[in-house]
Short mmCIF file of C-alpha atoms in Angstrom, two decimals:
data_model
loop_
_atom_site.label_atom_id
_atom_site.label_comp_id
_atom_site.label_asym_id
_atom_site.label_seq_id
_atom_site.Cartn_x
_atom_site.Cartn_y
_atom_site.Cartn_z
CA MET A 1 -11.94 113.28 -12.38
CA LEU A 2 -12.09 111.83 -8.08
CA LYS A 3 -12.48 115.23 -7.48
CA SER A 4 -15.51 116.05 -9.67
CA LEU A 5 -17.13 112.62 -8.60
CA PHE A 6 -16.48 113.72 -4.94
CA ASN A 7 -18.03 117.19 -5.45
CA HIS A 8 -21.09 115.43 -7.62
CA LEU A 9 -21.33 113.34 -4.16
CA GLN A 10 -21.86 116.50 -1.89
CA THR A 11 -23.78 117.93 -3.95
CA GLN A 12 -26.39 115.45 -5.04
CA ARG A 13 -26.46 112.99 -1.91
CA PRO A 14 -28.79 109.98 -2.07
CA LEU A 15 -32.42 110.48 -0.73
CA ALA A 16 -32.02 108.10 1.65
CA TRP A 17 -28.42 109.55 3.07
CA ALA A 18 -29.76 112.61 2.96
CA GLN A 19 -32.95 112.09 5.25
CA LEU A 20 -30.53 110.05 7.70
CA SER A 21 -27.71 112.85 8.03
CA HIS A 22 -30.09 115.51 7.98
CA GLN A 23 -30.88 114.88 12.10
CA LYS A 24 -27.69 113.88 13.39
CA THR A 25 -28.94 113.60 16.91
CA ARG A 26 -31.17 110.72 15.61
CA LEU A 27 -28.60 109.20 13.23
CA ALA A 28 -26.48 108.91 16.37
CA VAL A 29 -29.05 107.42 18.49
CA ALA A 30 -29.57 104.72 15.97
CA MET A 31 -26.48 104.31 15.49
CA GLY A 32 -25.85 103.30 19.33
CA GLY A 33 -28.92 101.23 19.40
CA ILE A 34 -27.98 99.23 16.48
CA ALA A 35 -24.27 98.93 17.75
CA PHE A 36 -25.60 97.81 21.19
CA ALA A 37 -27.58 95.12 19.53
CA ASN A 38 -24.53 94.02 17.75
CA VAL A 39 -22.69 93.87 20.93
CA LEU A 40 -25.67 91.49 22.35
CA ILE A 41 -24.87 89.32 19.36
CA PHE A 42 -21.51 89.46 19.41
CA MET A 43 -20.99 87.95 22.84
CA GLN A 44 -23.94 85.50 22.56
CA LEU A 45 -22.28 83.85 19.67
CA GLY A 46 -19.18 84.46 21.06
CA PHE A 47 -20.07 82.44 23.96
CA ARG A 48 -22.06 79.77 22.25
CA THR A 49 -18.74 79.18 19.92
CA LEU A 50 -16.47 78.85 23.11
CA PHE A 51 -18.89 76.28 24.69
CA THR A 52 -18.92 74.63 22.06
CA GLU A 53 -15.56 74.17 20.64
CA GLY A 54 -14.28 74.33 24.15
CA ALA A 55 -15.80 70.73 24.16
CA THR A 56 -12.98 69.87 21.10
CA THR A 57 -9.93 70.95 22.72
CA LEU A 58 -9.40 67.85 24.30
CA PRO A 59 -10.36 65.49 21.58
CA ALA A 60 -8.64 67.51 18.87
CA SER A 61 -5.59 67.76 20.77
CA LEU A 62 -5.09 64.07 21.04
CA LYS A 63 -2.94 62.04 18.47
CA GLY A 64 -3.84 58.58 17.17
CA ASP A 65 -6.27 56.15 14.62
CA LEU A 66 -8.92 55.17 17.21
CA PHE A 67 -10.13 55.61 20.80
CA LEU A 68 -11.05 53.58 23.53
CA LEU A 69 -13.83 54.90 26.09
CA ASN A 70 -15.71 53.47 28.00
CA PRO A 71 -19.48 52.80 26.41
CA SER A 72 -21.40 54.81 29.49
CA THR A 73 -18.62 57.53 28.98
CA GLU A 74 -20.19 60.75 28.34
CA PHE A 75 -17.47 63.04 27.46
CA LEU A 76 -13.44 62.66 27.85
CA GLY A 77 -12.75 61.58 31.35
CA ALA A 78 -16.25 60.80 32.75
CA ASN A 79 -15.62 57.08 33.23
CA GLY A 80 -12.64 54.86 32.79
CA PHE A 81 -12.47 51.28 31.72
CA ASP A 82 -10.37 48.19 32.68
CA ARG A 83 -6.76 48.60 31.32
CA ILE A 84 -6.39 44.82 30.50
CA ARG A 85 -8.84 45.77 26.91
CA LEU A 86 -6.22 47.93 25.96
CA TYR A 87 -3.97 45.04 25.65
CA GLN A 88 -6.74 42.94 24.23
CA ALA A 89 -6.76 45.52 21.33
CA GLY A 90 -2.99 45.15 20.80
CA GLY A 91 -3.39 42.06 20.19
CA ILE A 92 -5.45 42.42 16.97
CA LYS A 93 -4.02 42.81 13.27
CA GLY A 94 -2.75 46.02 12.25
CA VAL A 95 -2.68 47.27 15.44
CA ALA A 96 0.78 49.30 16.07
CA SER A 97 0.64 50.32 19.47
CA THR A 98 -1.73 51.12 22.69
CA ILE A 99 -1.42 53.94 24.87
CA PRO A 100 -3.48 55.15 28.42
CA VAL A 101 -4.21 57.96 28.83
CA TYR A 102 -5.29 59.16 32.29
CA ILE A 103 -7.28 62.22 33.22
CA ASN A 104 -8.62 63.23 36.82
CA GLN A 105 -9.40 66.34 38.81
CA SER A 106 -7.34 67.18 41.64
CA THR A 107 -6.25 69.96 44.26
CA TRP A 108 -3.28 72.43 43.33
CA ALA A 109 -2.38 75.35 45.54
CA TYR A 110 0.70 77.81 44.76
CA SER A 111 1.49 77.66 48.52
CA LYS A 112 0.56 76.30 51.96
CA GLU A 113 -1.74 79.51 52.49
CA GLN A 114 -3.40 79.76 49.03
CA THR A 115 -7.01 78.71 48.81
CA SER A 116 -6.46 75.15 46.87
CA PHE A 117 -8.02 75.27 43.33
CA GLN A 118 -9.31 72.20 41.55
CA ALA A 119 -6.70 71.39 38.53
CA ARG A 120 -7.24 68.61 35.82
CA VAL A 121 -4.54 66.21 35.64
CA PHE A 122 -3.27 64.30 32.59
CA ALA A 123 -1.15 61.64 32.85
CA PHE A 124 0.52 59.36 30.11
CA ASN A 125 3.60 57.38 29.38
CA PRO A 126 6.23 60.14 28.21
CA SER A 127 8.23 57.66 26.00
CA GLN A 128 5.07 57.67 23.85
CA ILE A 129 3.54 60.61 21.96
CA VAL A 130 -0.13 61.62 22.74
CA PHE A 131 -0.70 64.80 22.01
CA ASN A 132 -0.41 67.25 18.61
CA ILE A 133 0.79 69.95 20.78
CA PRO A 134 4.69 70.52 20.28
CA GLU A 135 5.28 72.16 23.42
CA ILE A 136 4.30 69.10 25.52
CA ASN A 137 6.07 66.38 22.76
CA GLN A 138 9.20 68.54 23.23
CA GLN A 139 9.42 68.16 26.92
CA ARG A 140 8.58 64.63 27.33
CA GLU A 141 11.90 63.66 28.61
CA LYS A 142 10.86 65.92 31.54
CA LEU A 143 8.17 64.37 32.92
CA LYS A 144 10.42 61.40 33.55
CA ILE A 145 11.49 63.51 36.37
CA PRO A 146 9.99 62.39 39.60
CA HIS A 147 7.11 64.49 41.13
CA SER A 148 7.48 66.78 37.89
CA VAL A 149 4.61 68.15 35.86
CA LEU A 150 4.23 70.40 32.85
CA PHE A 151 2.06 73.47 33.75
CA ASP A 152 -0.46 75.05 31.12
CA ARG A 153 0.25 79.12 31.42
CA LEU A 154 -3.10 79.43 30.03
CA ALA A 155 -4.12 78.29 33.64
CA LYS A 156 -6.66 81.43 35.46
CA PRO A 157 -4.44 83.98 37.46
CA SER A 158 -5.61 81.92 40.66
CA PHE A 159 -3.14 79.48 40.36
CA GLY A 160 -0.12 81.56 40.82
CA PRO A 161 2.16 83.52 38.63
CA ILE A 162 3.61 80.10 37.81
CA PRO A 163 4.47 81.12 34.49
CA GLN A 164 6.55 84.43 35.10
CA LEU A 165 8.26 82.46 38.25
CA PHE A 166 9.24 80.00 35.57
CA ALA A 167 10.66 81.82 33.10
CA GLN A 168 13.04 83.57 36.00
CA LYS A 169 13.66 80.28 37.85
CA GLY A 170 13.58 77.10 35.15
CA GLU A 171 11.50 75.44 38.10
CA VAL A 172 8.51 75.96 40.50
CA LYS A 173 7.40 74.18 43.28
CA ALA A 174 3.68 74.15 44.21
CA LEU A 175 1.45 71.63 45.86
CA LEU A 176 -0.72 68.91 43.97
CA LYS A 177 -3.14 66.97 46.00
CA ASN A 178 -1.00 68.13 49.07
CA HIS A 179 1.80 67.04 47.70
CA ARG A 180 5.08 69.01 46.62
CA ILE A 181 5.79 68.91 42.97
CA ALA A 182 8.01 70.69 40.52
CA VAL A 183 6.67 72.36 37.48
CA VAL A 184 9.59 71.36 35.12
CA GLY A 185 8.05 72.71 31.98
CA LEU A 186 4.78 74.82 30.00
CA PHE A 187 2.32 74.29 27.22
CA ASN A 188 -0.61 76.05 26.03
CA LEU A 189 -4.09 73.83 26.26
CA GLY A 190 -6.09 76.68 27.12
CA ASN A 191 -9.53 76.68 29.65
CA SER A 192 -12.86 75.96 28.64
CA PHE A 193 -15.76 75.48 30.28
CA PHE A 194 -14.94 71.92 30.27
CA LEU A 195 -11.05 71.62 31.09
CA GLY A 196 -11.41 73.31 34.51
CA GLU A 197 -9.41 76.19 35.84
CA GLY A 198 -5.79 74.72 35.08
CA ASN A 199 -4.52 71.88 33.38
CA LEU A 200 -1.49 69.65 34.46
CA MET A 201 0.51 66.80 32.70
CA MET A 202 2.50 64.17 34.09
CA SER A 203 3.76 60.80 33.67
CA GLU A 204 1.84 57.90 34.78
CA ASP A 205 4.60 56.71 37.41
CA ASN A 206 4.17 60.41 39.02
CA TYR A 207 0.40 59.37 38.35
CA ALA A 208 0.49 56.30 40.02
CA ASP A 209 2.41 57.69 42.95
CA LEU A 210 0.09 60.76 43.37
CA PHE A 211 -3.09 58.93 42.93
CA GLY A 212 -2.03 54.84 43.94
CA GLU A 213 -0.95 52.07 41.79
CA ASN A 214 -4.55 51.32 41.38
CA ALA A 215 -5.34 54.43 39.59
CA LEU A 216 -3.48 52.72 36.64
CA ASN A 217 -6.26 49.97 36.40
CA GLN A 218 -8.58 52.29 35.26
CA VAL A 219 -7.81 53.93 31.40
CA SER A 220 -9.85 57.28 30.95
CA VAL A 221 -8.98 57.25 26.67
CA GLY A 222 -6.78 54.30 25.09
CA ILE A 223 -4.90 55.54 21.99
CA ILE A 224 -4.69 53.15 19.09
CA THR A 225 -2.11 53.79 16.37
CA LEU A 226 -2.27 51.13 13.64
CA ASN A 227 0.40 50.08 11.20
CA PRO A 228 1.04 51.86 7.45
CA GLY A 229 -2.00 50.20 5.27
CA THR A 230 -3.93 49.28 7.85
CA ASN A 231 -8.05 49.37 7.37
CA ARG A 232 -9.01 51.16 10.68
CA GLU A 233 -12.79 50.38 9.88
CA ALA A 234 -11.70 46.50 9.91
CA VAL A 235 -9.88 47.25 13.20
CA LYS A 236 -12.54 48.82 14.66
CA ALA A 237 -15.08 46.43 14.10
CA GLY A 238 -12.46 44.22 15.23
CA ILE A 239 -12.53 45.24 18.38
CA VAL A 240 -16.21 45.80 18.38
CA ALA A 241 -16.68 42.11 17.98
CA ASN A 242 -13.96 40.85 20.16
CA ILE A 243 -13.53 43.36 23.13
CA PRO A 244 -16.41 44.04 25.79
CA GLY A 245 -16.78 46.98 27.59
CA VAL A 246 -15.26 49.38 25.07
CA LYS A 247 -16.59 51.25 22.37
CA ALA A 248 -14.08 52.46 19.46
CA TYR A 249 -13.98 55.99 17.95
CA THR A 250 -12.04 57.59 14.94
CA HIS A 251 -10.35 60.86 15.94
CA GLU A 252 -13.84 62.99 14.29
CA GLU A 253 -16.25 60.79 16.60
CA LEU A 254 -14.75 61.42 19.19
CA ILE A 255 -14.62 65.42 18.36
CA ALA A 256 -18.59 64.45 17.45
CA LYS A 257 -19.41 62.71 20.50
CA GLU A 258 -18.00 65.94 22.66
CA LEU A 259 -20.31 67.73 21.01
CA GLN A 260 -22.91 65.81 20.63
CA PHE A 261 -22.96 65.57 24.44
CA GLN A 262 -22.80 69.52 25.04
CA ASN A 263 -25.49 69.54 22.50
CA THR A 264 -27.87 67.88 25.57
CA ASN A 265 -26.32 70.40 27.85
CA PRO A 266 -28.80 73.65 28.11
CA THR A 267 -25.90 76.35 28.21
CA GLY A 268 -25.76 76.16 24.47
CA PRO A 269 -29.53 77.21 23.75
CA ILE A 270 -29.30 79.88 26.38
CA PHE A 271 -26.72 81.51 24.39
CA SER A 272 -28.82 81.52 21.04
CA PHE A 273 -31.93 82.67 22.85
CA GLY A 274 -29.67 85.61 23.91
CA ALA A 275 -28.76 86.03 20.37
CA ILE A 276 -32.23 86.03 19.38
CA MET A 277 -32.85 88.86 21.61
CA GLY A 278 -30.09 90.53 20.73
CA PHE A 279 -31.70 90.66 17.39
CA ILE A 280 -34.95 91.30 18.39
CA VAL A 281 -33.61 94.69 19.94
CA GLY A 282 -32.20 95.80 16.70
CA VAL A 283 -35.15 94.78 14.69
CA VAL A 284 -37.41 97.00 17.17
CA ILE A 285 -34.68 100.29 17.37
CA VAL A 286 -34.21 100.36 13.44
CA TYR A 287 -37.96 99.80 13.15
CA GLN A 288 -38.42 102.87 15.79
CA VAL A 289 -36.15 105.41 13.84
CA LEU A 290 -37.38 104.59 10.48
CA TYR A 291 -41.07 105.13 11.42
CA ALA A 292 -40.27 108.19 12.96
CA ASP A 293 -38.27 109.12 9.61
CA ILE A 294 -41.17 108.55 7.66
CA SER A 295 -43.92 110.45 10.07
CA ASP A 296 -41.85 113.55 10.41
CA HIS A 297 -41.26 113.45 6.27
CA LEU A 298 -44.94 111.96 5.47
CA ALA A 299 -45.97 115.41 3.74
CA GLN A 300 -42.61 115.08 1.54
CA TYR A 301 -43.20 111.73 0.42
CA ALA A 302 -46.87 112.45 -0.41
CA THR A 303 -45.38 115.07 -2.91
CA LEU A 304 -42.75 113.03 -3.96
CA LYS A 305 -45.72 110.61 -4.77
CA ALA A 306 -47.82 113.40 -6.61
CA MET A 307 -44.57 114.55 -8.81
CA GLY A 308 -44.83 110.84 -10.15
CA TYR A 309 -42.46 108.72 -7.85
CA SER A 310 -44.07 104.97 -7.04
CA ASP A 311 -44.79 103.09 -4.16
CA LEU A 312 -41.66 100.90 -4.99
CA ALA A 313 -39.29 103.73 -5.43
CA LEU A 314 -40.12 104.94 -2.35
CA LEU A 315 -39.64 102.06 -0.53
CA GLY A 316 -36.31 101.71 -2.43
CA VAL A 317 -35.41 104.92 -0.63
CA ILE A 318 -36.48 103.28 3.30
CA PHE A 319 -34.88 100.46 2.32
CA GLN A 320 -31.46 102.31 1.55
CA GLU A 321 -31.83 104.12 4.73
CA ALA A 322 -32.28 100.44 6.45
CA ALA A 323 -29.32 99.22 4.59
CA ILE A 324 -27.16 102.44 5.24
CA LEU A 325 -27.79 102.38 9.12
CA GLY A 326 -26.72 98.76 9.29
CA ILE A 327 -23.63 99.20 7.84
CA LEU A 328 -23.21 102.53 9.90
CA GLY A 329 -24.10 100.46 13.55
CA PHE A 330 -22.13 97.35 12.53
CA ILE A 331 -18.76 99.42 12.33
CA PRO A 332 -18.94 100.56 16.19
CA GLY A 333 -20.44 97.06 17.53
CA PHE A 334 -17.56 94.98 15.71
CA VAL A 335 -15.13 97.33 17.14
CA THR A 336 -16.59 96.91 20.55
CA SER A 337 -17.02 93.37 20.83
CA PHE A 338 -13.67 93.04 19.59
CA GLY A 339 -12.43 94.78 22.44
CA MET A 340 -14.86 93.05 24.73
CA TYR A 341 -13.56 89.55 23.39
CA SER A 342 -9.74 90.61 24.19
CA PHE A 343 -10.50 91.75 27.45
CA LEU A 344 -12.46 88.74 28.59
CA SER A 345 -10.09 86.54 27.24
CA VAL A 346 -7.52 87.87 29.22
CA ILE A 347 -9.51 88.03 32.13
CA THR A 348 -10.85 84.91 32.34
CA ARG A 349 -7.97 82.93 29.98
CA LEU A 350 -10.45 81.54 28.03
CA GLN A 351 -9.50 81.80 24.27
CA LEU A 352 -12.69 83.57 23.39
CA VAL A 353 -11.61 84.44 19.83
CA MET A 354 -13.23 86.60 17.11
CA SER A 355 -13.60 84.46 14.26
CA LEU A 356 -14.12 85.37 10.47
CA ASN A 357 -17.29 83.32 11.08
CA ILE A 358 -18.88 84.89 13.82
CA ALA A 359 -18.15 88.50 12.30
CA VAL A 360 -20.08 87.23 8.82
CA THR A 361 -22.52 85.90 10.67
CA VAL A 362 -23.62 89.24 12.55
CA PHE A 363 -23.07 91.50 9.58
CA ILE A 364 -25.93 89.25 7.58
CA LEU A 365 -28.15 89.27 10.98
CA THR A 366 -27.30 93.19 11.11
CA MET A 367 -28.36 93.63 7.45
CA PHE A 368 -31.67 91.50 7.30
CA MET A 369 -32.47 92.88 10.97
CA CYS A 370 -32.64 96.34 9.16
CA ILE A 371 -34.47 94.97 6.28
CA ALA A 372 -36.78 93.48 8.37
CA SER A 373 -37.49 96.59 10.05
CA ALA A 374 -37.64 98.45 6.83
CA ALA A 375 -40.34 95.85 5.60
CA ILE A 376 -42.62 96.47 8.81
CA THR A 377 -42.25 99.97 8.44
CA SER A 378 -43.30 100.20 4.44
CA ASN A 379 -46.81 99.91 5.70
CA LYS A 380 -46.72 103.59 7.15
CA LEU A 381 -44.98 104.52 3.93
CA ARG A 382 -47.92 103.51 1.66
CA SER A 383 -50.69 105.83 3.81
CA ALA A 384 -48.65 108.73 2.43
CA ASP A 385 -51.61 110.10 0.12
CA PRO A 386 -51.09 113.12 -2.21
CA ALA A 387 -54.95 114.42 -1.61
CA ASP A 388 -53.87 114.50 2.34
CA VAL A 389 -51.21 117.75 1.28
CA PHE A 390 -52.68 118.92 -1.53
#
């Protein structure tokens, strides 16, 4: 049965596929053009997703019920607030604990001869759980060691071969703000457009030694945990009513705040515009292929009209060709983009991941791109007049 079906498809090929496969060079060029447009769209959407999701990497990794920020803070780490406000929040009914988190920038160098790079430093009390990152929580005791840090293994290669050396020796020395420190553990947080080139975790005691005791007076993020059964909104309202100089956010609101700030940044719209340009390139390429195909076979289409085929039936052939081109062009475009995602992730240490959402979005855009081209080209098909042939 399968053999007979295969033979039938071989001898009775659909007209749309017969038209496309008749000139294999043109088909190959069309597939390459659509694949090129797909790669453009894939890369732009991938960068845009990386840009927006990178903004949520840090807030999504924090563990707590409510989070306090300076009201003027546009993004995490931008401004701090007086630590006394956190103590005041601890006195509100229902609050179980308050934890200060400090975020700062400092120079990092693997050795005295190496060029310094900007590292982002996170500090907290290691006796308390601050992050939803298991590796950090499992190594909190190590942070109590004087002059010690945990190192993000996803830092850029310019920070030195720290993960490899740590695997060999169990501890690595480096320079942070021109102070000798020891890397006593590794974790994964990952880089983004916002987290700099490398991330470090340390205790608040080591943070005070590095930046001075007064640095502990300015808290970047205040984490509040509540007693079981406590009304979160009631505590939040109590903070607003009784504690000036801070603003409280739920976890969802904190993530939304970071995204809102990035929406004011022109980089996101630039990537969106790049995706639109890729879409337009694809429309032009498919249009040219279909227009050339109709022009070359205009007499044959006119003959089919004379035989009784309606305009609608012939338009169906053109739309089938467009759909076939979309599918055939999407496959190499997807494979190429997947490889480029992986390559860029390795060399940039940014988590550029081919998500199902991106793949489905680009496939839908590809099919729409091809169908739109077919719709534009259909005007040429209507000009096929049997009288011109006979």
